[in-house]
Short mmCIF file of C-alpha atoms and ligand atoms in Angstrom, two decimals:
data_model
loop_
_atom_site.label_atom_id
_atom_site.label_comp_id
_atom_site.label_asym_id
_atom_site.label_seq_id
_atom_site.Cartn_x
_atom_site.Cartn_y
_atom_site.Cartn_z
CA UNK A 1 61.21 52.94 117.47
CA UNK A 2 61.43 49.62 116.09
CA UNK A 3 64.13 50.65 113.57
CA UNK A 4 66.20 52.60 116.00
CA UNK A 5 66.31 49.06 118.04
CA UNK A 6 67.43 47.11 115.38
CA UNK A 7 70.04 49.34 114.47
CA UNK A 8 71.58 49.42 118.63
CA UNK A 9 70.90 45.50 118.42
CA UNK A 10 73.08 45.25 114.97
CA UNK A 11 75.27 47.53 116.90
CA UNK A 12 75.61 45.00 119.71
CA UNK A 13 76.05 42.33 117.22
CA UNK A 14 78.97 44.26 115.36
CA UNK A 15 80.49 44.40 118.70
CA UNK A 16 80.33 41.14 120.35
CA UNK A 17 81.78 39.95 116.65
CA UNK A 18 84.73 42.20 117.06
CA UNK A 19 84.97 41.25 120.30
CA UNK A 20 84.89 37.47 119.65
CA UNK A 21 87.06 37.71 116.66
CA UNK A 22 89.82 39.66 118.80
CA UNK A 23 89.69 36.78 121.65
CA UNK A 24 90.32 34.48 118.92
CA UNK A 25 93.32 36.86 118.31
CA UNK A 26 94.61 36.82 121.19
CA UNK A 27 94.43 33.41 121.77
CA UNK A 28 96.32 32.54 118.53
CA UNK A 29 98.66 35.61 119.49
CA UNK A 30 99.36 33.32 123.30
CA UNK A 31 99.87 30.00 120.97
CA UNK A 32 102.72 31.77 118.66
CA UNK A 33 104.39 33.01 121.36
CA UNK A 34 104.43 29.95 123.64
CA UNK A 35 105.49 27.88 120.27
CA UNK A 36 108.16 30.12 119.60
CA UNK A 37 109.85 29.61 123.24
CA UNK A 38 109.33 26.16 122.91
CA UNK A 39 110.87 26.28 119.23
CA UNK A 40 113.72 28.38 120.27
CA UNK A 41 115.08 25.60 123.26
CA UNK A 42 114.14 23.04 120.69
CA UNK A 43 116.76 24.76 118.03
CA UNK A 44 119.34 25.62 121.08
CA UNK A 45 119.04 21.42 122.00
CA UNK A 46 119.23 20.58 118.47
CA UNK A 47 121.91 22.05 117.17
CA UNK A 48 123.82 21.11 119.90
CA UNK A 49 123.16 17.53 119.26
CA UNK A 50 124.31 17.86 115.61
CA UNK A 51 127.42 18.87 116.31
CA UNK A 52 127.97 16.40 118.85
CA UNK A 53 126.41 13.66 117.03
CA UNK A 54 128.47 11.15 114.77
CA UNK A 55 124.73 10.06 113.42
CA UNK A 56 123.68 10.96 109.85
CA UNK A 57 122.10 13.94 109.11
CA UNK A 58 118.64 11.96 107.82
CA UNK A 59 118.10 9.60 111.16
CA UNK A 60 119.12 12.77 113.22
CA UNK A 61 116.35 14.81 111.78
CA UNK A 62 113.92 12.22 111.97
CA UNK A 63 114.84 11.82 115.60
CA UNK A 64 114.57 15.81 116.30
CA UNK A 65 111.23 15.48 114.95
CA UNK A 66 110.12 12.74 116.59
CA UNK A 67 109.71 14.80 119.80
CA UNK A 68 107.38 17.10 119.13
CA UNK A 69 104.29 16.32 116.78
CA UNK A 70 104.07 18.91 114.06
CA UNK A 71 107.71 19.81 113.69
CA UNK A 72 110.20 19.48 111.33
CA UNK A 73 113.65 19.27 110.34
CA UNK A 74 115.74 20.35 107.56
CA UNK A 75 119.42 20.35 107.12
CA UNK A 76 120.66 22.41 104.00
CA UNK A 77 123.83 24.20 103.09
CA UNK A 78 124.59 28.04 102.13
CA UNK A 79 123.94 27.14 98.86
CA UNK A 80 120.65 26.35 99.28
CA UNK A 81 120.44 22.43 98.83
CA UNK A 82 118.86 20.38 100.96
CA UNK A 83 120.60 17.34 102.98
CA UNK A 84 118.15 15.95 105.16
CA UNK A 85 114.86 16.25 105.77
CA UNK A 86 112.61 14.68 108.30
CA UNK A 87 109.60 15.03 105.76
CA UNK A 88 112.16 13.37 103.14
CA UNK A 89 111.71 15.77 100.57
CA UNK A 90 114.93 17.21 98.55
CA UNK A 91 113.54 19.52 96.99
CA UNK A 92 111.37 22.35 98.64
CA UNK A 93 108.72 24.69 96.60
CA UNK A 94 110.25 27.82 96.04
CA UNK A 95 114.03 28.63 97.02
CA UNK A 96 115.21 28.48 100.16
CA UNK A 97 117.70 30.90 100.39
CA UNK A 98 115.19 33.17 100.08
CA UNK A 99 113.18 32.29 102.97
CA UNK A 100 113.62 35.43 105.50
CA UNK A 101 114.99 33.18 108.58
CA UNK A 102 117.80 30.93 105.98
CA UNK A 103 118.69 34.35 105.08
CA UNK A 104 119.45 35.82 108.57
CA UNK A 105 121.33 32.66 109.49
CA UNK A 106 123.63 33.54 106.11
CA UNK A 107 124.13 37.02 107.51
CA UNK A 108 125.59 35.59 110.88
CA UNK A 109 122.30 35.90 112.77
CA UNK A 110 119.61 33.34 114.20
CA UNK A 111 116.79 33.05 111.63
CA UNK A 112 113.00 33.27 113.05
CA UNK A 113 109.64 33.80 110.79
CA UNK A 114 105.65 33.39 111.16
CA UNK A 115 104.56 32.78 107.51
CA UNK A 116 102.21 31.02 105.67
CA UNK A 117 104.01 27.31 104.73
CA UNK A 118 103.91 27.14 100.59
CA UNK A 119 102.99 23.48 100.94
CA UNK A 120 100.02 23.48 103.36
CA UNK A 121 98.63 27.07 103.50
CA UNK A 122 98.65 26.63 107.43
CA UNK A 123 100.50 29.65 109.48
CA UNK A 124 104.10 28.20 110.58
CA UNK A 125 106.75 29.86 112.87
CA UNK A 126 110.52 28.94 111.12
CA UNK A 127 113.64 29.21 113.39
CA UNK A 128 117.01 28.42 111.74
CA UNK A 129 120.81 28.30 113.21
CA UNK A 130 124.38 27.61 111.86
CA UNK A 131 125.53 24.11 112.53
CA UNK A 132 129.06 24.27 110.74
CA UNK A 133 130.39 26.89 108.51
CA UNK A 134 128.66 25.90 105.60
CA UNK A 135 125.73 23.43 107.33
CA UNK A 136 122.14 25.65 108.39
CA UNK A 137 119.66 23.76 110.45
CA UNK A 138 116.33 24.82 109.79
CA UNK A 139 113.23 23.63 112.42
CA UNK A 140 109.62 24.10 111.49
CA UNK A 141 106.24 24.02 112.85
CA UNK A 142 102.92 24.72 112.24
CA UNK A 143 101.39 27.06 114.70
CA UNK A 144 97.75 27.37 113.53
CA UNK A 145 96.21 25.15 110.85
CA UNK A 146 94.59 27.74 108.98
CA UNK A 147 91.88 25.53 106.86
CA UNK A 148 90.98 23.91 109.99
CA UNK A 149 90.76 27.08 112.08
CA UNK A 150 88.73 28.80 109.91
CA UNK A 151 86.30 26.18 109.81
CA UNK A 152 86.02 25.63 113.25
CA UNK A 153 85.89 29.48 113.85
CA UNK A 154 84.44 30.12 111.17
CA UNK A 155 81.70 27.77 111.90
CA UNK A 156 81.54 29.34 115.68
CA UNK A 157 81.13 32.79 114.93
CA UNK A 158 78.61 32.00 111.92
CA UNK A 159 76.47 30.21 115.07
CA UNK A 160 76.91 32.95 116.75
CA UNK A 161 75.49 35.80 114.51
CA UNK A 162 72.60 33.48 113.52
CA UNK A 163 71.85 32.93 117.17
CA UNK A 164 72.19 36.90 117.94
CA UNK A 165 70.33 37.49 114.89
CA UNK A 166 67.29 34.89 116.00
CA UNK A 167 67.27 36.57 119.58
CA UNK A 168 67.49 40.25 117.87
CA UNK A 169 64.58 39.25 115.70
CA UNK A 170 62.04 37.43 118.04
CA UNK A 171 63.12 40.15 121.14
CA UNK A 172 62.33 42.91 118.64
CA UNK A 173 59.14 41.40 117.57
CA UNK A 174 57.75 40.93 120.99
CA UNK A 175 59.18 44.31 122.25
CA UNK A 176 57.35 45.95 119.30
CA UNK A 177 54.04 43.69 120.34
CA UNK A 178 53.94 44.75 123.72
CA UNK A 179 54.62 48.25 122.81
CA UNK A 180 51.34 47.90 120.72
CA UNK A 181 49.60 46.50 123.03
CA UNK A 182 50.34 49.34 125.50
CA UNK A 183 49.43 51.93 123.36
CA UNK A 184 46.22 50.26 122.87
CA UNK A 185 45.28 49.92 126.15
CA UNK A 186 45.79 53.33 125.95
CA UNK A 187 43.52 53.77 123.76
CA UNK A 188 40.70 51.81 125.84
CA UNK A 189 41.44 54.03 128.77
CA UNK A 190 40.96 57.59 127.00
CA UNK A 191 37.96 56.08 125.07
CA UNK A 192 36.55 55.18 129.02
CA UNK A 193 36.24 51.43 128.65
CA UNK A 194 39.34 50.49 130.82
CA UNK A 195 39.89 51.90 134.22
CA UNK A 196 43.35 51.27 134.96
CA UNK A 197 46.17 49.91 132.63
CA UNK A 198 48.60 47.61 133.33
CA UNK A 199 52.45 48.99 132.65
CA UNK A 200 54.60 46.39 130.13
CA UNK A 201 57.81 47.29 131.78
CA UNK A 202 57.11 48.12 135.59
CA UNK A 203 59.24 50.87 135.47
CA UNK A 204 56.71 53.02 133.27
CA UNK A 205 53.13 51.56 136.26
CA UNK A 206 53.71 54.98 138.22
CA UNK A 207 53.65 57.26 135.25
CA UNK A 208 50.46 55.03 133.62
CA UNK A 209 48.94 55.25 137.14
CA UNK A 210 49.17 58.97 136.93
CA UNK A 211 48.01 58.92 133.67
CA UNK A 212 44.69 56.82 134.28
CA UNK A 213 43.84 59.22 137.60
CA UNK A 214 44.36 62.52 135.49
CA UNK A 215 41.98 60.57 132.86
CA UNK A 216 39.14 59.43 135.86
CA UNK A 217 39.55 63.39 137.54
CA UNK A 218 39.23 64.42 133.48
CA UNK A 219 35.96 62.41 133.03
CA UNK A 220 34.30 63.13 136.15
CA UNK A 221 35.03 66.77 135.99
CA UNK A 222 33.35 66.39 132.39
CA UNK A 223 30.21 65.05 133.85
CA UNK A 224 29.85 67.70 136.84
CA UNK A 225 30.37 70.48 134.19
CA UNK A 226 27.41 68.61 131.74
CA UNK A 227 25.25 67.74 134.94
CA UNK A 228 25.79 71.87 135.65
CA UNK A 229 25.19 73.11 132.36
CA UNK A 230 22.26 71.22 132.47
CA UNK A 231 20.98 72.60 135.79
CA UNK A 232 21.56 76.19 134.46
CA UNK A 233 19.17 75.56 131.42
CA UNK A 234 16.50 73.99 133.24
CA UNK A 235 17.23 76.66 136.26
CA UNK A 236 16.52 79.38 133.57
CA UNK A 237 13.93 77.77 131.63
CA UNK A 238 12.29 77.41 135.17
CA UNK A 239 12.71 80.83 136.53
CA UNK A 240 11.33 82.48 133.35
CA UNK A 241 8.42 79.69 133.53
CA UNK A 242 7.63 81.41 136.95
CA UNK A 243 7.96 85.02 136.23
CA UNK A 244 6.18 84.70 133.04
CA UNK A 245 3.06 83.64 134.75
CA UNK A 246 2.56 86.91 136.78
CA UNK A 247 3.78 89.15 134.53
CA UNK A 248 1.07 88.16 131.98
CA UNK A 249 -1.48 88.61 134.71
CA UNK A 250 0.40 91.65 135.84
CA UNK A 251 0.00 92.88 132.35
CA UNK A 252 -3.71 91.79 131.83
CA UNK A 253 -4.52 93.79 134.43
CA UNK A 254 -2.88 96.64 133.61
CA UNK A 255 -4.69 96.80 130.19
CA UNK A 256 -8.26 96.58 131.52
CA UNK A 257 -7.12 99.68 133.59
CA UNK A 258 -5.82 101.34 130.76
CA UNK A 259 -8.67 101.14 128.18
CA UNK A 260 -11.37 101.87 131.22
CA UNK A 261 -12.92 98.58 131.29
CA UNK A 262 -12.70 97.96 134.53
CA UNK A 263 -16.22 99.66 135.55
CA UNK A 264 -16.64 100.54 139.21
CA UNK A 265 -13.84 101.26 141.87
CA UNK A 266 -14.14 97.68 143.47
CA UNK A 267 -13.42 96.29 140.02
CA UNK A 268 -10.15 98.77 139.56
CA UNK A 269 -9.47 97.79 143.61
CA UNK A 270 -9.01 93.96 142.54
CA UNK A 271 -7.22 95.10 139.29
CA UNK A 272 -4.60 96.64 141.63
CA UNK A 273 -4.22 94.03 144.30
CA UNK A 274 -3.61 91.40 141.61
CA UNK A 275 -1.48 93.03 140.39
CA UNK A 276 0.41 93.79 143.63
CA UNK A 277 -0.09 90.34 144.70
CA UNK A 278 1.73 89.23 141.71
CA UNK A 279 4.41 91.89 142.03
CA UNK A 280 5.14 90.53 145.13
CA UNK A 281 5.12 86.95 144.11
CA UNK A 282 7.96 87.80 141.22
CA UNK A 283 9.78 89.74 144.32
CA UNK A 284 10.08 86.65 146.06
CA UNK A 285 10.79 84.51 143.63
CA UNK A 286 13.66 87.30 142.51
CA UNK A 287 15.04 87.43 146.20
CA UNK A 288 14.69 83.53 146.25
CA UNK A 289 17.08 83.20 143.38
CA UNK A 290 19.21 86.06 144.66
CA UNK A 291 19.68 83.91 148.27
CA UNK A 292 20.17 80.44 146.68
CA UNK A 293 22.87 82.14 144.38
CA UNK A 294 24.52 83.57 147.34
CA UNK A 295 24.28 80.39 148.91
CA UNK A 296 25.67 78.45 146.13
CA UNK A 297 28.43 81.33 145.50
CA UNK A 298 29.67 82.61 149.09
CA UNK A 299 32.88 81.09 149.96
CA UNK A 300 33.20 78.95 153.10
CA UNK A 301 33.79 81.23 156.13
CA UNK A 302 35.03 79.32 159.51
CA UNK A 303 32.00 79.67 161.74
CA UNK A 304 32.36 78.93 165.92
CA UNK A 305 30.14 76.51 167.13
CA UNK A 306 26.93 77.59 168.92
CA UNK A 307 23.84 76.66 170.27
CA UNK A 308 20.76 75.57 167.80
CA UNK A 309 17.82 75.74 169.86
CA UNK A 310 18.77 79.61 170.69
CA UNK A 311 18.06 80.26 166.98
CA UNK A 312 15.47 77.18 166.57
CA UNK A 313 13.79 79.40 169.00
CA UNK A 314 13.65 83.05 166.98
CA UNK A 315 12.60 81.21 164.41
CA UNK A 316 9.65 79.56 165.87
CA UNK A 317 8.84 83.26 167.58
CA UNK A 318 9.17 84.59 164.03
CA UNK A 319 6.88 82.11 162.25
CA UNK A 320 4.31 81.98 165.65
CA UNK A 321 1.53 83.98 163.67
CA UNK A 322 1.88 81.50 160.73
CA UNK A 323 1.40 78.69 162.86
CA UNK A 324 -1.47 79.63 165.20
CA UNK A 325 -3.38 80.11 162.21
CA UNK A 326 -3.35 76.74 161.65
CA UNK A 327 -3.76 75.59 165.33
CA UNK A 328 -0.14 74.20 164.81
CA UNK A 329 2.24 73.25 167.93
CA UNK A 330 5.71 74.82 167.69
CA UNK A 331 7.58 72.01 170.23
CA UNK A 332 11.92 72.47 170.77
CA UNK A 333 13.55 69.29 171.89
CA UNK A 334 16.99 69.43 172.92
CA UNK A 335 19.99 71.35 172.03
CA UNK A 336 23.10 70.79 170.07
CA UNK A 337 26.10 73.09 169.04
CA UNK A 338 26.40 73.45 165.63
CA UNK A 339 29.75 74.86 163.42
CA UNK A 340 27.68 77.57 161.52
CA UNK A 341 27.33 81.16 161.23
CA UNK A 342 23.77 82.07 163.00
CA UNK A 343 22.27 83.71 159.86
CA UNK A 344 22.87 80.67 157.77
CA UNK A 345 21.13 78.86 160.58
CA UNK A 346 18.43 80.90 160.61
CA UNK A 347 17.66 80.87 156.95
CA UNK A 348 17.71 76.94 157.17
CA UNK A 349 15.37 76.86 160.07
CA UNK A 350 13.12 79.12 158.86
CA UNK A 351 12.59 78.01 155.53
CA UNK A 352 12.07 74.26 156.89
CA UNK A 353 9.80 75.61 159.75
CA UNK A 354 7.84 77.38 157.06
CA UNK A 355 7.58 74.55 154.98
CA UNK A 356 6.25 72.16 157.95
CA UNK A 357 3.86 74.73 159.05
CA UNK A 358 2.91 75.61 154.95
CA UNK A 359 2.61 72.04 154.49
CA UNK A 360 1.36 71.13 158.41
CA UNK A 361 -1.76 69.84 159.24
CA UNK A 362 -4.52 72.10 160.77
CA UNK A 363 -4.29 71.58 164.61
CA UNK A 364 -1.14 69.51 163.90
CA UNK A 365 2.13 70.09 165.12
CA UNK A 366 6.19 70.42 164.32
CA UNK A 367 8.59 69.27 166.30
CA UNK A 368 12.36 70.31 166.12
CA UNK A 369 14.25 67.78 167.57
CA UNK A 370 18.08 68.88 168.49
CA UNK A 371 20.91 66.34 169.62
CA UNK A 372 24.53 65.75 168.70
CA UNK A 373 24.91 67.75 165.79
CA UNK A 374 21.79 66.60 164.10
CA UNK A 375 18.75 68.43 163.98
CA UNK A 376 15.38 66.98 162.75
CA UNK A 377 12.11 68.74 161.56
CA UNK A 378 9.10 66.87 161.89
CA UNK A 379 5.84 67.65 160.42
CA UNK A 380 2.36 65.44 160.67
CA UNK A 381 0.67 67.10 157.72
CA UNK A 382 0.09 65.97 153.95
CA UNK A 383 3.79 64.24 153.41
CA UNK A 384 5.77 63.85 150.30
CA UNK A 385 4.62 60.77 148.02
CA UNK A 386 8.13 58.13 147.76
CA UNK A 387 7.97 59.69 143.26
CA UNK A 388 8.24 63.03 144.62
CA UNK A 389 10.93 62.76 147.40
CA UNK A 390 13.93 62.49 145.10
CA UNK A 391 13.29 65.73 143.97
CA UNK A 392 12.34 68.19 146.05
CA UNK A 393 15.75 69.89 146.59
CA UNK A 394 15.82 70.33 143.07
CA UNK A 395 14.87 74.29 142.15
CA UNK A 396 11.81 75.09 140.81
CA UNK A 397 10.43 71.88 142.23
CA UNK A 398 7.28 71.42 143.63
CA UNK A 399 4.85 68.30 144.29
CA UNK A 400 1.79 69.24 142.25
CA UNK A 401 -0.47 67.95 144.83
CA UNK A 402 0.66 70.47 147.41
CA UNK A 403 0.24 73.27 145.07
CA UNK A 404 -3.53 74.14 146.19
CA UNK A 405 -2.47 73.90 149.59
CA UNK A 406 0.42 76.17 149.48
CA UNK A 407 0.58 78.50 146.19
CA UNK A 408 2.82 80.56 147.97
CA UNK A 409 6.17 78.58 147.76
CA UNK A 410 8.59 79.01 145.36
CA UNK A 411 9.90 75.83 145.00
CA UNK A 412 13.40 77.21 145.96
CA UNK A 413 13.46 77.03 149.70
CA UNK A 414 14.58 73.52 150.18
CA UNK A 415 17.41 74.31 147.48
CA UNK A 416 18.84 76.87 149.15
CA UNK A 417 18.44 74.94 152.39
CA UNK A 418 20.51 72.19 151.01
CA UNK A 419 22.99 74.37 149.13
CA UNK A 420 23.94 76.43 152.79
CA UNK A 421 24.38 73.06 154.02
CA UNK A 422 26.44 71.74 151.38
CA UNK A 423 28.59 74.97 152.16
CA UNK A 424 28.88 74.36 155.99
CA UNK A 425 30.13 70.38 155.00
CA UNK A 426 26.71 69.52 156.81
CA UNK A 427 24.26 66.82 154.43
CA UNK A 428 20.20 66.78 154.35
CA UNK A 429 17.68 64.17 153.89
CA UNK A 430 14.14 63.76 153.77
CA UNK A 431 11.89 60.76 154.69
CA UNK A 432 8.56 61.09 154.34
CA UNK A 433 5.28 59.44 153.58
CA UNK A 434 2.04 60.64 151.84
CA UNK A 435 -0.47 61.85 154.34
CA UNK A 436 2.13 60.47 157.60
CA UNK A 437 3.89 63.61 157.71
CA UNK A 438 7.47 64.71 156.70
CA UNK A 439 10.66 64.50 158.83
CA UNK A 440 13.78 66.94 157.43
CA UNK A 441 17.06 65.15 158.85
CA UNK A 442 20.03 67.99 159.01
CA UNK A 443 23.52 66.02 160.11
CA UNK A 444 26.17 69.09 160.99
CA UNK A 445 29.85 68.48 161.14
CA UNK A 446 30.63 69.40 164.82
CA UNK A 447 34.17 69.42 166.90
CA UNK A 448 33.15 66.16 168.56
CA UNK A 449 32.91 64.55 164.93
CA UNK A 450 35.76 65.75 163.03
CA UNK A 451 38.22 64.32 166.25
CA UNK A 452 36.60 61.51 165.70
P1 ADP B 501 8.33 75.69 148.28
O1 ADP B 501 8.81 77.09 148.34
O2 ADP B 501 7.40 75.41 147.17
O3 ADP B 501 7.91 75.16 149.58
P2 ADP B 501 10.55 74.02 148.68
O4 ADP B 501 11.79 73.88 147.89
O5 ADP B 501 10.71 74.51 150.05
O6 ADP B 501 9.60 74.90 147.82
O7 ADP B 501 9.87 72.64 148.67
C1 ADP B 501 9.73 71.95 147.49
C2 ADP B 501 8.47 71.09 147.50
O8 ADP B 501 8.64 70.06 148.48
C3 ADP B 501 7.29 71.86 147.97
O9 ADP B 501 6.64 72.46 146.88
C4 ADP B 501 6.42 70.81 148.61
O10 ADP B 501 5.65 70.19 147.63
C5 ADP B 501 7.42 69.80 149.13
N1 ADP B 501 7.65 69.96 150.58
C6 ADP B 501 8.63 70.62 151.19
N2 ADP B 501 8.53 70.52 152.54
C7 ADP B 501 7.44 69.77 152.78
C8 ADP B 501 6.80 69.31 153.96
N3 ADP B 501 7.24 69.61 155.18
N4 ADP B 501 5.66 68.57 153.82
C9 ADP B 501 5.20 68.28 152.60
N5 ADP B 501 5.74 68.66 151.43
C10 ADP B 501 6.86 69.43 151.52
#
C-alpha cells in the first residue's frame, strides 16, 4: 500500500514538473514572439533612418541602440566586414556571413534567427535587412538570458520538488500511521476489548460500524451457544441423576424377587409397589422432559385472546382433591384476556397451582389473582429462601428443604412453565420469602399492550 502511494505521488510529482517546465515554455515561447514584432518595426524604423540619415554609421548605431535596452546594432558589408557597431567591436567570433539571417539578406530576403549568441551563451533573436546594395544592417537582442534563467528556474523548480518531495514524505508517513492504527483497533475489537472503532477517513465509519455490530451479534451469539451447551450437559447429567435413582431401586427389587428372598406375599406386595411407584416416578419425569422439550421446541402459533379465569377455573376443579387434602382454599380473583392457546394456559396454571398446593400450607390457601394481562399465584405455605429463588426455573432444580415435603416434583414444572411463557412473549417472576409464602407473577402480552 505504502509503495503503490509513493509511486502515484512520484507520479504526481513527474507531472506537475512537466507541467511547470512547459509553463515556463510557454512563457519564453510569448517573450520570443512579442520580441520579434517589436524587433521587426525596430529593423523597418531603422533602416529607414539609415538611408535617410547623413550621420555616420557608428553614432547612428549607437543611437538605434539606445532605444531599447538589450539591443544591438551592426552595420557590415556583403563581404562580411564589419563598419559599425554599437558594442564597438570590429571583429565578431566566428564569420558572419555565415550567420543564417546575414545570409538570407545576401540572397535578397529579410534575415531572422533565434540562436544561442557565441559571445554570451544567452538565447538571441537576429533580424537583418539591406540598407544599400552592398551595406546589411544587422539588429540584435537577447531574448532570454540563459545563465540567469536557469538559475532562477532552475532554483524554482528544485524548491519545488523538494517541497513536493517533503509533503509526499511526511503525508505518506502519517497516511501509513493512521492506516496502522486502524488496523489495530481492529485488532482490539475482534480480540473484544474495544466496542466500537473510530473510522480514519469518515468515508470508511459506516462499513467499520457494520463491522463492529456483526462482531457484538458474533460474540453474543458465542455466549448463548456456550451458556446452551452448557445447559444440555448439566440437563443430561441431571436427567440421568434422576432416572438412575429408581432404576437401581427398580432393579433391587426385582432381584430379591428373583432369587426368592422376599419371604411372604406382603413382602413380594411391597417389592411390587416399589417398584411400580418408581416406574411411575421415571414416567413422569420422562413425560416431564418430553413437555418442556415441546415447550422449548414448538414454534410460535398466533393464539386469540381469551378469558383466564375460565381455565384458572378447570384447573382449580382439576386439582380440588389435591387441595382439600390439605384443607387448602382454592380463591379466583378477577379476570383478564390473555393472547394464548388454552392448553398452554392450562399446563401453566396447573403446574403453578400444583406447586402452591404441593408446597401450601395445611389449612392454608392460594389465591389466583387475574387483572390486565397479569396473573398472580399466591401461596402462604413454606416459601422459597432469597439463595434458592434465582434458581428455581432452572431444570432439575429443587430447594432441598422442600424435598421431604414434596418428593413428588420433578423439578421441571416451573421450567416448562417459564419456557411456554417465553414462547407466548409473556415473562415470569417469583418473589417469595421463607416460611411467608410464595407469589408466581405471570405478565402476558395482551392487545391493549402491544398498541400501547
Ligand atoms: P417441582 O416439580 O419439584 O415442584 P418445580 O420446577 O415446579 O419443580 O419447582 C422447583 C422448586 O421450586 C421446587 O422443588 C420447590 O422447591 C420450589 N417451589 C416451586 N414452587 C413453590 C412454591 N409455591 N412454594 C415453595 N417452593 C416452591
Amino acid at each position: 500500500m505504502k509503495r503503490r502511494l509513493q509511486r502515484i505521488y512520484w507520479r504526481g510529482i513527474l507531472i506537475t514538473l512537466v507541467m511547470a517546465m512547459a509553463a515556463i515554455g510557454m512563457a519564453a515561447w510569448l517573450k520570443i514572439d512579442d520580441t520579434r514584432a517589436h524587433l521587426d518595426a525596430m529593423l523597418d524604423a531603422a533602416l529607414k533612418w539609415t538611408r535617410d540619415s547623413g550621420d555616420d554609421l557608428q553614432s547612428l548605431s549607437d543611437t538605434i541602440a539606445g532605444i531599447s535596452p538589450g539591443l544591438r546594432v551592426t552595420y557590415l558589408l556583403d563581404s562580411g566586414l564589419i563598419l559599425a557597431d554599437s558594442e564597438q567591436k570590429e571583429e565578431l567570433p566566428g564569420d558572419p556571413l555565415e550567420d543564417a539571417e546575414i545570409a538570407a539578406v545576401r540572397r535578397g530576403e529579410i534575415g531572422k534567427q533565434l540562436r544561442m549568441s557565441a559571445e554570451d551563451a544567452s538565447l538571441t533573436l537576429y533580424l537583418a535587412g539591406r540598407v544599400s546594395p552592398q551595406l546589411i544592417l544587422r539588429l540584435s537582442i537577447p531574448v532570454i538570458e540563459t545563465a540567469r534563467v536557469l538559475m532562477v528556474y532552475g532554483t524554482a523548480l528544485l524548491l519545488l520538488f523538494l517541497t513536493l518531495y517533503l509533503v509526499q514524505r511526511r503525508g505518506i508517513a502519517r497516511l501509513a500511521a493512521d492506516q496502522s492504527r486502524q488496523f489495530d483497533d481492529i485488532r482490539l475489537l475482534m480480540d473484544g476489548e474495544t466496542d466500537r472503532v473510530q473510522a480514519v477517513f469518515p468515508e470508511f465509519q459506516p462499513s467499520l460500524d457494520a463491522i463492529s455490530y456483526r462482531v457484538r451479534r458474533l460474540k453474543e451469539d458465542h455466549r448463548e451457544v456456550l451458556r446452551t451447551l452448557n445447559l444440555r450437559a448439566n440437563f443430561v447429567a441431571n436427567a440421568s441423576h434422576e432416572l438412575r435413582s429408581p432404576l437401581t431401586s427398580v432393579r433391587g427389587y426385582a432381584e430379591i424377587l428373583k432369587e426368592g428372598m422376599a419371604d411372604n406375599d406382603e413382602e413380594r406386595e411391597t417389592c411390587l409397589s416399589t417398584i411400580i411407584g418408581e416406574c411411575d416416578r421415571m414416567l413422569a419425569v420422562i413425560e416431564d422432559i418430553l413437555r418442556l422439550g415441546r415447550a422449548e421446541n414448538a414454534g410460535k402459533k398466533p393464539a386469540k385472546e381469551q378469558s383466564a379465569r375460565q381455565t384458572a377455573k378447570e384447573v382449580c376443579r382439576a386439582l380440588r382433591p389435591q387441595a382439600e387434602k390439605k384443607d387448602i382454599a382454592l380463591i379466583l380473583e378477577g379476570d383478564t384476556p390473555v393472547k394464548a392457546e388454552e392448553k398452554d394456559l392450562w399446563e401453566i396454571l396447573y403446574n403453578l397451582l400444583d406447586n402452591a398446593i404441593r408446597y401450601g400450607k395445611t389449612g392454608g390457601e392460594v389465591r389466583v389473582r387475574m387483572e390486565k394481562g397479569v396473573i398472580e399465584v399466591r401461596d402462604n405455605g413454606i416459601g422459597i429462601a432469597p439463595d434458592h429463588l434465582p434458581h428455581i426455573f432452572e431444570p432439575f432444580y429443587r430447594v432441598d428443604d422442600t424435598r421431604d415435603v414434596a418428593p413428588e416434583g420433578t423439578g421441571l414444572g416451573l421450567s416448562i412453565v417459564q419456557a411456554l411463557m417465553k414462547r407466548l412473549d409473556g415473562t415470569i417472576h417469583a418473589e417469595s420469602d421463607a416460611g411467608t409464602g410464595t407469589r408466581i407473577i405471570l405478565h402476558f402480552p395482551t392487545e391493549e399492550r402491544k398498541t400501547k
